[in-house]
mmCIF file of C-alpha atoms in Angstrom:
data_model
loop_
_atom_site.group_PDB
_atom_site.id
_atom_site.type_symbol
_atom_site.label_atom_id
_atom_site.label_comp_id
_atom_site.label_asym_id
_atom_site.label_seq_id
_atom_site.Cartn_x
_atom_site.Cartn_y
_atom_site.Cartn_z
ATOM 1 C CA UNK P 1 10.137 -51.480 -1.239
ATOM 2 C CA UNK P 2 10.446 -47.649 -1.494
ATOM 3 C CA UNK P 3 10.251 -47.822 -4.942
ATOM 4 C CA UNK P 4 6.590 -49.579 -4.708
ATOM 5 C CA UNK P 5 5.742 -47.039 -1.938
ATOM 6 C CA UNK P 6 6.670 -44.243 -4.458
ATOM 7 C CA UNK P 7 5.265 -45.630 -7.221
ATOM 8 C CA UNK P 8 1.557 -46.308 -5.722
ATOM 9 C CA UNK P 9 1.260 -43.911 -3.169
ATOM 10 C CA UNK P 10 3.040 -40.451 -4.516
ATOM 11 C CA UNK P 11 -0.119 -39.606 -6.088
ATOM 12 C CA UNK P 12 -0.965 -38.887 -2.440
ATOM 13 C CA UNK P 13 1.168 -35.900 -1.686
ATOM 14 C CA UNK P 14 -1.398 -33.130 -3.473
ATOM 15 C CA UNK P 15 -3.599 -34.138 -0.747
ATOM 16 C CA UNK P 16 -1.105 -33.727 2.244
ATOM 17 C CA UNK P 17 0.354 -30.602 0.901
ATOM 18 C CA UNK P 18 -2.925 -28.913 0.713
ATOM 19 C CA UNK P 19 -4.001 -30.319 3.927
ATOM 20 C CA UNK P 20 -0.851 -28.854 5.506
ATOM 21 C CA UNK P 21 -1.572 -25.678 4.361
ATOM 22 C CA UNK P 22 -5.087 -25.569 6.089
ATOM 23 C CA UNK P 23 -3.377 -26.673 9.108
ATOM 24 C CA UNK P 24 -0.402 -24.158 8.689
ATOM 25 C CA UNK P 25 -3.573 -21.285 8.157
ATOM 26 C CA UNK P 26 -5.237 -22.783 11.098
ATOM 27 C CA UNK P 27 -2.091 -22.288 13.245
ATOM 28 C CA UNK P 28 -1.846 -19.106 11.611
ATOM 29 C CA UNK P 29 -5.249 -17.654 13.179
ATOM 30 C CA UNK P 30 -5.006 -18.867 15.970
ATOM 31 C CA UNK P 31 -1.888 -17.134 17.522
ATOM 32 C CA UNK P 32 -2.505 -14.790 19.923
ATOM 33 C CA UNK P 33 -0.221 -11.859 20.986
ATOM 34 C CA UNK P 34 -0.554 -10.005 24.187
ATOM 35 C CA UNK P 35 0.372 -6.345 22.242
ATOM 36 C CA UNK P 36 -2.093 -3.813 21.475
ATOM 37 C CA UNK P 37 -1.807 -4.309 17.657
ATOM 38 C CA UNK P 38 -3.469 -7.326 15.455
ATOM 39 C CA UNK P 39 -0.294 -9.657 14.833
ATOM 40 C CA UNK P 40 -0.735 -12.604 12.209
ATOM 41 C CA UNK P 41 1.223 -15.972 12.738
ATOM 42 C CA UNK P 42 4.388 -16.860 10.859
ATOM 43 C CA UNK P 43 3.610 -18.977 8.092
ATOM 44 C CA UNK P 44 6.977 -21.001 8.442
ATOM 45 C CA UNK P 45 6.546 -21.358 11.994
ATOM 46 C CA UNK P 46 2.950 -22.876 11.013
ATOM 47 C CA UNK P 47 4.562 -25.373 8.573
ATOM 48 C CA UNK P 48 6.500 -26.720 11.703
ATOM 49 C CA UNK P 49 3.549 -27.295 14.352
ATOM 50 C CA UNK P 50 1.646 -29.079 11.053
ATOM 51 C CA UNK P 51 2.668 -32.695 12.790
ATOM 52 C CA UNK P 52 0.459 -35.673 10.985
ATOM 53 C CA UNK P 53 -0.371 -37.306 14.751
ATOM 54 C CA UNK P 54 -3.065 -35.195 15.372
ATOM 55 C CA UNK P 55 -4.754 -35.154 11.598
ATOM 56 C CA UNK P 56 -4.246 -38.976 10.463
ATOM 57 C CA UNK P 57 -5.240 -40.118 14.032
ATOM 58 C CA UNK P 58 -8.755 -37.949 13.713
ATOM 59 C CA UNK P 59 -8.847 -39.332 10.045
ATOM 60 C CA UNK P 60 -8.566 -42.665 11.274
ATOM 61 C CA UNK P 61 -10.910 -42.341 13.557
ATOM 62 C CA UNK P 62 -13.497 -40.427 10.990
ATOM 63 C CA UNK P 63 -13.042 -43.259 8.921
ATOM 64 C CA UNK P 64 -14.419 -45.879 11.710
ATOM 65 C CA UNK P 65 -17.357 -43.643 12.002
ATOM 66 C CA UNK P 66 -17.869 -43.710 8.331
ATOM 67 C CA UNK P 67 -18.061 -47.291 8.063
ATOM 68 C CA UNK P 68 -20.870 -47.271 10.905
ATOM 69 C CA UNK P 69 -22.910 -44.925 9.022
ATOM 70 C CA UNK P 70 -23.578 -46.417 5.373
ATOM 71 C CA UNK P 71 -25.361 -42.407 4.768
ATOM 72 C CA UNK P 72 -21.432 -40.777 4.942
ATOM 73 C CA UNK P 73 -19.805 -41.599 1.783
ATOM 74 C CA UNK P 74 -16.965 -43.976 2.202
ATOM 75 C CA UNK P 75 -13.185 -42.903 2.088
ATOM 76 C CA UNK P 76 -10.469 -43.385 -0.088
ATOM 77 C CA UNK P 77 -7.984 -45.866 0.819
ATOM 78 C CA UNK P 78 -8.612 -47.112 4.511
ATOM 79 C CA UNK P 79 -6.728 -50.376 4.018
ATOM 80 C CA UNK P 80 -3.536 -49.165 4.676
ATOM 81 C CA UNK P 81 -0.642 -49.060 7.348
ATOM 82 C CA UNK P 82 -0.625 -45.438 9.158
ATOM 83 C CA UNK P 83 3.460 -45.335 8.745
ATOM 84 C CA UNK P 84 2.472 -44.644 4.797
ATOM 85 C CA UNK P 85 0.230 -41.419 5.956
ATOM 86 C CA UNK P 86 2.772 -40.606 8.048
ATOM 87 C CA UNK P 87 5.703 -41.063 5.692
ATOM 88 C CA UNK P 88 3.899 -39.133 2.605
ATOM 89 C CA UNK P 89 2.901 -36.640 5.120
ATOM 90 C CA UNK P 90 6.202 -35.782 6.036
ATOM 91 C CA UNK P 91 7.462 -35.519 2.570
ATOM 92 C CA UNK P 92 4.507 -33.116 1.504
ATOM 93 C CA UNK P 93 5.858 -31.185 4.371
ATOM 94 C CA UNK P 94 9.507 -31.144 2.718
ATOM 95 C CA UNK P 95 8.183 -29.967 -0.143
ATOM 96 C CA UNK P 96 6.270 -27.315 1.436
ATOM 97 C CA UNK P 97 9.179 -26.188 3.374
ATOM 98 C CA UNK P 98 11.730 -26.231 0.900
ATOM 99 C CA UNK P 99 8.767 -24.335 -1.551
ATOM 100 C CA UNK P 100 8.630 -21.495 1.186
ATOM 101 C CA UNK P 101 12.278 -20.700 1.253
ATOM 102 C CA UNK P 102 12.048 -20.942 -2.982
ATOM 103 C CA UNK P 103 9.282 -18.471 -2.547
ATOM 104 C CA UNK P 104 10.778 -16.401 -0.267
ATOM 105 C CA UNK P 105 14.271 -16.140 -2.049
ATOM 106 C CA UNK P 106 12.273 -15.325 -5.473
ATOM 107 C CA UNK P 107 10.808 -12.404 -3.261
ATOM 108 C CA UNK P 108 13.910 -11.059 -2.251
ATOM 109 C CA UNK P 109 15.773 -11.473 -5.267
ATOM 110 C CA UNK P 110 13.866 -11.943 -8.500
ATOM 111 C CA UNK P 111 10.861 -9.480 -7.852
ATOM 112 C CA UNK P 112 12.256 -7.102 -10.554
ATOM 113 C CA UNK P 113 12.207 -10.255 -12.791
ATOM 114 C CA UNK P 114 8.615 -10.586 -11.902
ATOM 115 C CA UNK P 115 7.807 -7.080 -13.442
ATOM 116 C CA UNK P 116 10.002 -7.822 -16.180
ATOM 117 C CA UNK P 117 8.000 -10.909 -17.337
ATOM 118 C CA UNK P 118 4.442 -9.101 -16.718
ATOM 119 C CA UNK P 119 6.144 -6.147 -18.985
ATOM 120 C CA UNK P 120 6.771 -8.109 -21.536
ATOM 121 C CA UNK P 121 3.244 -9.918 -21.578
ATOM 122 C CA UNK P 122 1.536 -6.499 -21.757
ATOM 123 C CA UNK P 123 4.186 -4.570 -23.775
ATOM 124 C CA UNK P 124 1.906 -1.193 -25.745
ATOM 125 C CA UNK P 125 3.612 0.743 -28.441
ATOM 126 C CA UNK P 126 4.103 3.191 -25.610
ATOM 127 C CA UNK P 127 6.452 2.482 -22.878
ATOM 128 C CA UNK P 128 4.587 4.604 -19.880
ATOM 129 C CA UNK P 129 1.310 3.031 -20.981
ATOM 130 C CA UNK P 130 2.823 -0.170 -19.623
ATOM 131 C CA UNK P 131 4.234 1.002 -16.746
ATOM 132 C CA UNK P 132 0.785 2.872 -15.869
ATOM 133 C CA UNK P 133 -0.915 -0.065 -16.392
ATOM 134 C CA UNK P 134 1.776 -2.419 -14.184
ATOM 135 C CA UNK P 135 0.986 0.652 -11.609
ATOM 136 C CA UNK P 136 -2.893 0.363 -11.850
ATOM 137 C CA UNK P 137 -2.286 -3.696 -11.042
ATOM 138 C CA UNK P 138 -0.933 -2.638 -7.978
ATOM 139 C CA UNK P 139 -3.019 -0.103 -6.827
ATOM 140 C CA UNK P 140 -6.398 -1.700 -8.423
ATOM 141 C CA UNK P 141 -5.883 -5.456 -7.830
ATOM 142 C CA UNK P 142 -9.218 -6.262 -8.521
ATOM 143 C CA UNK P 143 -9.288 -4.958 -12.663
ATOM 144 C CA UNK P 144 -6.284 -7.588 -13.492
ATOM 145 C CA UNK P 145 -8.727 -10.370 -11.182
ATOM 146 C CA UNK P 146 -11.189 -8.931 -14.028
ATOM 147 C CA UNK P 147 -9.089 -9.555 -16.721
ATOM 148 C CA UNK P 148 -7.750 -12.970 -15.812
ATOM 149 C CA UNK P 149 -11.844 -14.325 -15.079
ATOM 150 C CA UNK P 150 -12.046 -12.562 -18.795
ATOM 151 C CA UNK P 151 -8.928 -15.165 -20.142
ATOM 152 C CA UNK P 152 -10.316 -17.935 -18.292
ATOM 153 C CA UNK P 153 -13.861 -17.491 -20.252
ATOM 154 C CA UNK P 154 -11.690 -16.737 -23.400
ATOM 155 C CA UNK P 155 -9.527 -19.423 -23.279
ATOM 156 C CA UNK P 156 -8.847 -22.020 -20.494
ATOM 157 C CA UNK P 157 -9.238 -22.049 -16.539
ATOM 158 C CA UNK P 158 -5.986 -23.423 -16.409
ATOM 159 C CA UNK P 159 -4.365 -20.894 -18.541
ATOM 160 C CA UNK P 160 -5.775 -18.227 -16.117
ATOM 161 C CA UNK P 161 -4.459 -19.394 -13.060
ATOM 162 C CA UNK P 162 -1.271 -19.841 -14.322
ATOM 163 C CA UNK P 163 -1.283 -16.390 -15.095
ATOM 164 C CA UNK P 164 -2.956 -15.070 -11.793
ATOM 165 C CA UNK P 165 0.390 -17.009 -10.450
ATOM 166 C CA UNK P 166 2.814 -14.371 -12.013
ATOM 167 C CA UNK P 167 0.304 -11.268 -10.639
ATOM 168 C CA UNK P 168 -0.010 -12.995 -6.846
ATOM 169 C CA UNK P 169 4.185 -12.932 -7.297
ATOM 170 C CA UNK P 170 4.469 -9.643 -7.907
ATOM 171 C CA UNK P 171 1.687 -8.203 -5.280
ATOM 172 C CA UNK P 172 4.111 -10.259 -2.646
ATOM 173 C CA UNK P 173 7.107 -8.886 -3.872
ATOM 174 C CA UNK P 174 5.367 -5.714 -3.519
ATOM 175 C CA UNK P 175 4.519 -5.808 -0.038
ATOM 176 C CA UNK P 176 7.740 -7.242 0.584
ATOM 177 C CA UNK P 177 9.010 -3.816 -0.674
ATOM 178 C CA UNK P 178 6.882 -2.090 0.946
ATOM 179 C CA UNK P 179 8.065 -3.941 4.507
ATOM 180 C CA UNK P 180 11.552 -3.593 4.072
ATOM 181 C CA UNK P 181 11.028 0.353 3.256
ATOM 182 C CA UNK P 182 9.205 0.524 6.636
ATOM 183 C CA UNK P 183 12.158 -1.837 8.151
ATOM 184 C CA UNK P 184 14.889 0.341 6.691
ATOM 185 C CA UNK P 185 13.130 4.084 7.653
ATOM 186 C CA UNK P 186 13.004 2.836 10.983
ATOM 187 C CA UNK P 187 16.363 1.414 11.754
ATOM 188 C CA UNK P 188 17.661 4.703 10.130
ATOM 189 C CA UNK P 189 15.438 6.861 12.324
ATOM 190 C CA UNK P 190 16.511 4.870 15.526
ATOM 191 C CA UNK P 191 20.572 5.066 14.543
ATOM 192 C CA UNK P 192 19.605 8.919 13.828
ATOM 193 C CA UNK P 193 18.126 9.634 16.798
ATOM 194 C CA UNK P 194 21.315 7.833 18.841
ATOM 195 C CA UNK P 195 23.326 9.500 17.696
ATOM 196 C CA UNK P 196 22.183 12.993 16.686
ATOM 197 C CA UNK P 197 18.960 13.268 19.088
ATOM 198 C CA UNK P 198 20.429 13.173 22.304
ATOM 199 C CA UNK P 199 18.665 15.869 24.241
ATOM 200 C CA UNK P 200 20.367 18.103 26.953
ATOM 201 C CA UNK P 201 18.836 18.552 30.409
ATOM 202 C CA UNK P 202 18.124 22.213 29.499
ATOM 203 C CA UNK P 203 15.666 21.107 26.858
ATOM 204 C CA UNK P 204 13.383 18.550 28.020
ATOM 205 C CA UNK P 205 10.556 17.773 25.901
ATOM 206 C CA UNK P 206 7.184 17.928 26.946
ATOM 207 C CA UNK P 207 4.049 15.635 27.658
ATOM 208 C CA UNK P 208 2.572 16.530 24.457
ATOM 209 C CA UNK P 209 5.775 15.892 22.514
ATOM 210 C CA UNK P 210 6.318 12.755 24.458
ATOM 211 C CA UNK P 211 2.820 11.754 23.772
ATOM 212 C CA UNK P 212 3.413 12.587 19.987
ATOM 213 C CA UNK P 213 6.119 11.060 19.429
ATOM 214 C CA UNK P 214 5.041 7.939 21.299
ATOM 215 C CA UNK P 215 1.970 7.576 19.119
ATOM 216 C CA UNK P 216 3.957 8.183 15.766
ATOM 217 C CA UNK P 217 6.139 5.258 17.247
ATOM 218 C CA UNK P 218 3.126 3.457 17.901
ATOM 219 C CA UNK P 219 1.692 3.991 14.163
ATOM 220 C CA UNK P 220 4.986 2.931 12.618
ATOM 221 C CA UNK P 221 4.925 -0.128 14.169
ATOM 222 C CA UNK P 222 1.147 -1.272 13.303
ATOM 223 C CA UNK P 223 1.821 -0.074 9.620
ATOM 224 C CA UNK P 224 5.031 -2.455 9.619
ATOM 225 C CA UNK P 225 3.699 -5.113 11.526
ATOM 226 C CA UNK P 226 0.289 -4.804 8.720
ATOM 227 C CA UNK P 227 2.379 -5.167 6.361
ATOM 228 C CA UNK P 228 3.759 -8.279 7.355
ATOM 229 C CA UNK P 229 0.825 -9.578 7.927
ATOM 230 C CA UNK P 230 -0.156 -9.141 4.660
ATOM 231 C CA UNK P 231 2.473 -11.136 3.545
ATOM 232 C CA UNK P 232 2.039 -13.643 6.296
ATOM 233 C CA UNK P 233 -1.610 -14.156 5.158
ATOM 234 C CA UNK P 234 -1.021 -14.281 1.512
ATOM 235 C CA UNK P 235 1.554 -16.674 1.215
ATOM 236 C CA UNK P 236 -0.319 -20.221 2.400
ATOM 237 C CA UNK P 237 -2.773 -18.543 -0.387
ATOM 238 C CA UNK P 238 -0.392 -18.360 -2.950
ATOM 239 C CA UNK P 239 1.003 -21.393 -2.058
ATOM 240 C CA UNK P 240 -2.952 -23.168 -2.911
ATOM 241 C CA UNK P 241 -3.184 -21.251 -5.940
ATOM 242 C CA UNK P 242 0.043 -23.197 -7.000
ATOM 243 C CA UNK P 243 -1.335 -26.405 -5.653
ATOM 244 C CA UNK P 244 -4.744 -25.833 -7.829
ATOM 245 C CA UNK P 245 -3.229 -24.253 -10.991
ATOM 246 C CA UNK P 246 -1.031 -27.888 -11.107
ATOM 247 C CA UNK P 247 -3.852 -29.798 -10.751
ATOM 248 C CA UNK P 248 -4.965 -28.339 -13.399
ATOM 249 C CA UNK P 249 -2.380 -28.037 -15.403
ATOM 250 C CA UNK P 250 -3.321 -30.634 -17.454
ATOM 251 C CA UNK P 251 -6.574 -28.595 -19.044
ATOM 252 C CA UNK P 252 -3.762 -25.553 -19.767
ATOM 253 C CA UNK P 253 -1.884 -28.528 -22.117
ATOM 254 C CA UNK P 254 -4.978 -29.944 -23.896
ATOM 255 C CA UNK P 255 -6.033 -26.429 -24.525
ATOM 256 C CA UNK P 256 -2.048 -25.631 -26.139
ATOM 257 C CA UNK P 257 -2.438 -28.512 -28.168
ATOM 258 C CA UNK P 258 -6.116 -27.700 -29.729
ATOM 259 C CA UNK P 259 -5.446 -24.322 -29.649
ATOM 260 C CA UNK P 260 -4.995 -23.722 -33.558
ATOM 261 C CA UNK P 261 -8.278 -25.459 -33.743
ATOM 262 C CA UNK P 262 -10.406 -23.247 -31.054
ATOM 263 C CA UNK P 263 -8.989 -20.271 -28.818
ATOM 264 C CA UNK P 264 -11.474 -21.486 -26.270
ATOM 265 C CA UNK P 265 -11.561 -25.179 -24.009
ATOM 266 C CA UNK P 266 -14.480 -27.089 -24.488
ATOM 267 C CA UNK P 267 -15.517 -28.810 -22.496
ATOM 268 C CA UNK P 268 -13.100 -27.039 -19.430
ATOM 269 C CA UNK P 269 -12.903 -28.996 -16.313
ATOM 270 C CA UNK P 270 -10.312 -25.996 -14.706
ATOM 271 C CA UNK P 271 -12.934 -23.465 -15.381
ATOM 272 C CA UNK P 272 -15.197 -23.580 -12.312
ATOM 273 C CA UNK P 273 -12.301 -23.745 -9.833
ATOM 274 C CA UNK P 274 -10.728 -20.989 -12.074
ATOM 275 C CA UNK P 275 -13.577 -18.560 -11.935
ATOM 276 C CA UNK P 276 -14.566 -18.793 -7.837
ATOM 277 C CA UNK P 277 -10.529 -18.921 -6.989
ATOM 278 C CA UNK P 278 -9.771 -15.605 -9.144
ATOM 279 C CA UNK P 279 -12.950 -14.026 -7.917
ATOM 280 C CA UNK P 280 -12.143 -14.403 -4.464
ATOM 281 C CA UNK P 281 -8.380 -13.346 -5.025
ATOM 282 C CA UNK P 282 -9.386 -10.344 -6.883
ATOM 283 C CA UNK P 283 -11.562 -9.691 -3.577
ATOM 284 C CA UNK P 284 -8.576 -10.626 -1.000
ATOM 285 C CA UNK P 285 -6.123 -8.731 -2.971
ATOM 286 C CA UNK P 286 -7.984 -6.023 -3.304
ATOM 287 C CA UNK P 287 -8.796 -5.217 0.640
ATOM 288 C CA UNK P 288 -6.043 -4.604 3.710
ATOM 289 C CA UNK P 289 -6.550 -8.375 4.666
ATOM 290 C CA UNK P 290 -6.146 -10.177 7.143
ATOM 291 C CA UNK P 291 -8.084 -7.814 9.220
ATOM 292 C CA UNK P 292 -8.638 -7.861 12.930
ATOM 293 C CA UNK P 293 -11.982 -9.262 13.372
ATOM 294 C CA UNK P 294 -13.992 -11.525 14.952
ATOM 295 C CA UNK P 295 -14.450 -15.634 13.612
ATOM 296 C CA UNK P 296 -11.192 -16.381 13.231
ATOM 297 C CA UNK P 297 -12.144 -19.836 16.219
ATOM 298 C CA UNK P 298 -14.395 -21.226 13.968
ATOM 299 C CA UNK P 299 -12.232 -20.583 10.626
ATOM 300 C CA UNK P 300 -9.831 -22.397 12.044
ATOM 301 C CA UNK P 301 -12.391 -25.166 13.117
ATOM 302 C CA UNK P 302 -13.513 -24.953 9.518
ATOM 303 C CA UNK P 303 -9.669 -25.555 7.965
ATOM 304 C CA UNK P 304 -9.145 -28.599 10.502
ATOM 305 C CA UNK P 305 -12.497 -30.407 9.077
ATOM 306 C CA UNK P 306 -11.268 -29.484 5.117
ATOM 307 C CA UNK P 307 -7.863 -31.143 5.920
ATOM 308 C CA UNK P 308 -9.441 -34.435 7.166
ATOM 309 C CA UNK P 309 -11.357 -34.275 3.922
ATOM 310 C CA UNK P 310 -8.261 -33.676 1.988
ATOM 311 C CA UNK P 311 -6.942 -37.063 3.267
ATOM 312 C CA UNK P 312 -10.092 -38.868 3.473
ATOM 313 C CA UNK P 313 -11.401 -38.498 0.432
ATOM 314 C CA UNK P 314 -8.953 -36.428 -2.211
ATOM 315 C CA UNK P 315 -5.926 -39.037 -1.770
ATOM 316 C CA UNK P 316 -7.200 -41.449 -4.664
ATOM 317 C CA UNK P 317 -9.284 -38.346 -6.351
ATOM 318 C CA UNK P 318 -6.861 -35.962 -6.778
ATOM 319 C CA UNK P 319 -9.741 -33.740 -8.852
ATOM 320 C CA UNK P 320 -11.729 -33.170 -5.834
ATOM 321 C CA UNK P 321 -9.035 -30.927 -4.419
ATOM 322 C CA UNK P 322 -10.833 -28.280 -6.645
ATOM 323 C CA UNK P 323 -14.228 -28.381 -4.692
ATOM 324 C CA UNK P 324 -12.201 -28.191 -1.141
ATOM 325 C CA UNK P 325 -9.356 -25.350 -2.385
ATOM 326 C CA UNK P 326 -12.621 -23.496 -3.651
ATOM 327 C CA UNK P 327 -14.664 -23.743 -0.635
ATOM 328 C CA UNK P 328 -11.713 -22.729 1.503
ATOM 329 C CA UNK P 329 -10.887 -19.754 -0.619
ATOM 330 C CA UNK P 330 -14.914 -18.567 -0.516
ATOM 331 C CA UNK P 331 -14.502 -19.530 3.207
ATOM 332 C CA UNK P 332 -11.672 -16.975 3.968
ATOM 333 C CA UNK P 333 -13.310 -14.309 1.716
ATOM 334 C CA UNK P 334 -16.662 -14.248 3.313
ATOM 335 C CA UNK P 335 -14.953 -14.156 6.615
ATOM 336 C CA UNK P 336 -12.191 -10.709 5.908
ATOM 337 C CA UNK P 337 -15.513 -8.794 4.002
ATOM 338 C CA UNK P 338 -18.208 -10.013 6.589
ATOM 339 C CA UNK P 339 -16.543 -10.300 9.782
ATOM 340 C CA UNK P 340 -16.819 -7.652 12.537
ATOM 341 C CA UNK P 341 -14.387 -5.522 13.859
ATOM 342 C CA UNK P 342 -12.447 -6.339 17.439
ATOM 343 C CA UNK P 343 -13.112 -3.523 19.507
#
């Protein structure tokens, strides 16, 4: 019985795991925090509250309504016991999990290994050059988002998102960095001041210093909780760019096969996804997102509708994944560049 279960309905669990991670996003957005500061949700706390009851209950019921209306096209699947959607939900969700905590560990632990690789790739006849030009993919995101929309034309969508993989690896890494230097300055500055900046009576600071140094505490905090936001925010991204470059994985191996017989894929199914999802990226990575603005309500109404689609109609049609991943990528980009500002 499991066997049969595996065998007809695993094709199922690109579906789930992308509609989890709208749902995780969603759940993401929509914390709230009573500090002064813009706080983003944990994305592993978002993995847990993505329960199935909610989503395959409204797709159920989206798929009565469908069947009313001959206009909506019909769903995938509908003949089927919900304990399947539930079961193949909750192993997408394993496998989400247990991807987090392989992602997370490669972060701590491999990120040097990450640099390594992309040295290697892009090794010049002139050691700095590389290094200058691993620093300009840090601090100019956007030229390597170039560069990887100019491999996708020159060879294979595919190809280029498996690359764009290795560069989103090391950006987190990098802003994991970048966290733990603000994590480490500050637990050193707080033991410091314990045990070295005990004031005497005699020399009481005053409001201004107090104010000062209250507002550089203030500033620390924002920059450290930013940059875990950053990662926070980036990760359920990364996470769909994995999701989308194995879906199309399949383009990246008929292009290594013919490749002796034309550099370039023709005709390229992974080329459209390939070109919006690196054009947004090189947009996302290139600006302090997420940013505290306004729209995040009806983002997150926007995710809960493209999950229902995911297991409406992308369970049997694992291809139209692209179309949704794509929209919600253009989605989240429109919203961090056009979105106003929280006063």
């Amino acid at each position: 019985m499991m066997s049969r279960i595996v065998q007809q309905f695993a094709p199922w669990l690109p579906a789930h795991c992308t509609a989890i991670l709208f749902l995780s996003l969603k759940h993401q957005i929509t914390v709230t925090t009573k500090e002064d500061h813009f706080k983003f949700g944990m994305f592993h706390l978002a993995l847990s509250k993505s329960t199935p009851f909610f989503l395959i209950t409204a797709s159920r019921l989206f798929t009565k309504i469908t069947l009313m209306f001959k206009i909506i096209p019909q769903p995938d699947l509908y003949n089927y016991s919900m304990m399947v959607s539930f079961l193949i939900h909750g192993v997408a969700l394993a496998v989400l999990i247990l991807m987090n905590t392989i992602i997370w560990i490669a972060i701590a632990f491999c990120g040097n290994f990450g640099h390594k690789v992309l040295l290697r790739f892009i090794s010049l006849p002139i050691p700095p050059l590389s290094s200058a030009l691993v620093t300009c993919i840090r601090k100019f995101p956007t030229a390597i988002g170039i560069l990887l929309i100019g491999v996708a034309l020159a060879t294979c969508g595919g190809t280029a998102l498996l690359c764009a993989n290795l560069i989103y690896f090391i950006l987190l890494s990098k802003m994991y960095e970048e966290y733990l230097e603000q994590f480490v300055f500050k637990t050193a500055k707080k033991i410091s001041q314990r045990l070295f900046g005990k004031l005497k009576s005699a020399d009481k600071p005053t409001s201004d210093d107090t104010a000062a140094s209250t507002s550089l505490r203030n500033d620390s905090h924002v920059k450290k909780g930013h940059e875990m936001n950053n990662i926070q925010f980036h990760l359920p991204l990364f996470l769909l760019l994995i999701l989308i470059s194995i879906i199309n994985f399949p383009c990246f191996i008929l292009w290594a096969k013919a490749y002796r017989l034309t550099p370039s894929l023709k005709p390229d199914a992974s080329l459209v996804p390939a070109l919006v999802v690196l054009s947004n990226l090189s947009i996302l990575w290139q600006i302090k997102s997420p940013k505290n603005i306004q729209g995040y309500k009806f983002l997150s109404a926007v995710l809960y509708v493209a999950a229902v689609i995911c297991v409406l109609y992308c369970q049997g049609e694992i291809y139209r994944l692209n179309f949704v991943i794509t929209g919600v990528f253009i989605l989240v980009t429109l919203h961090q560049l056009l979105g106003r500002n929280v006063n």
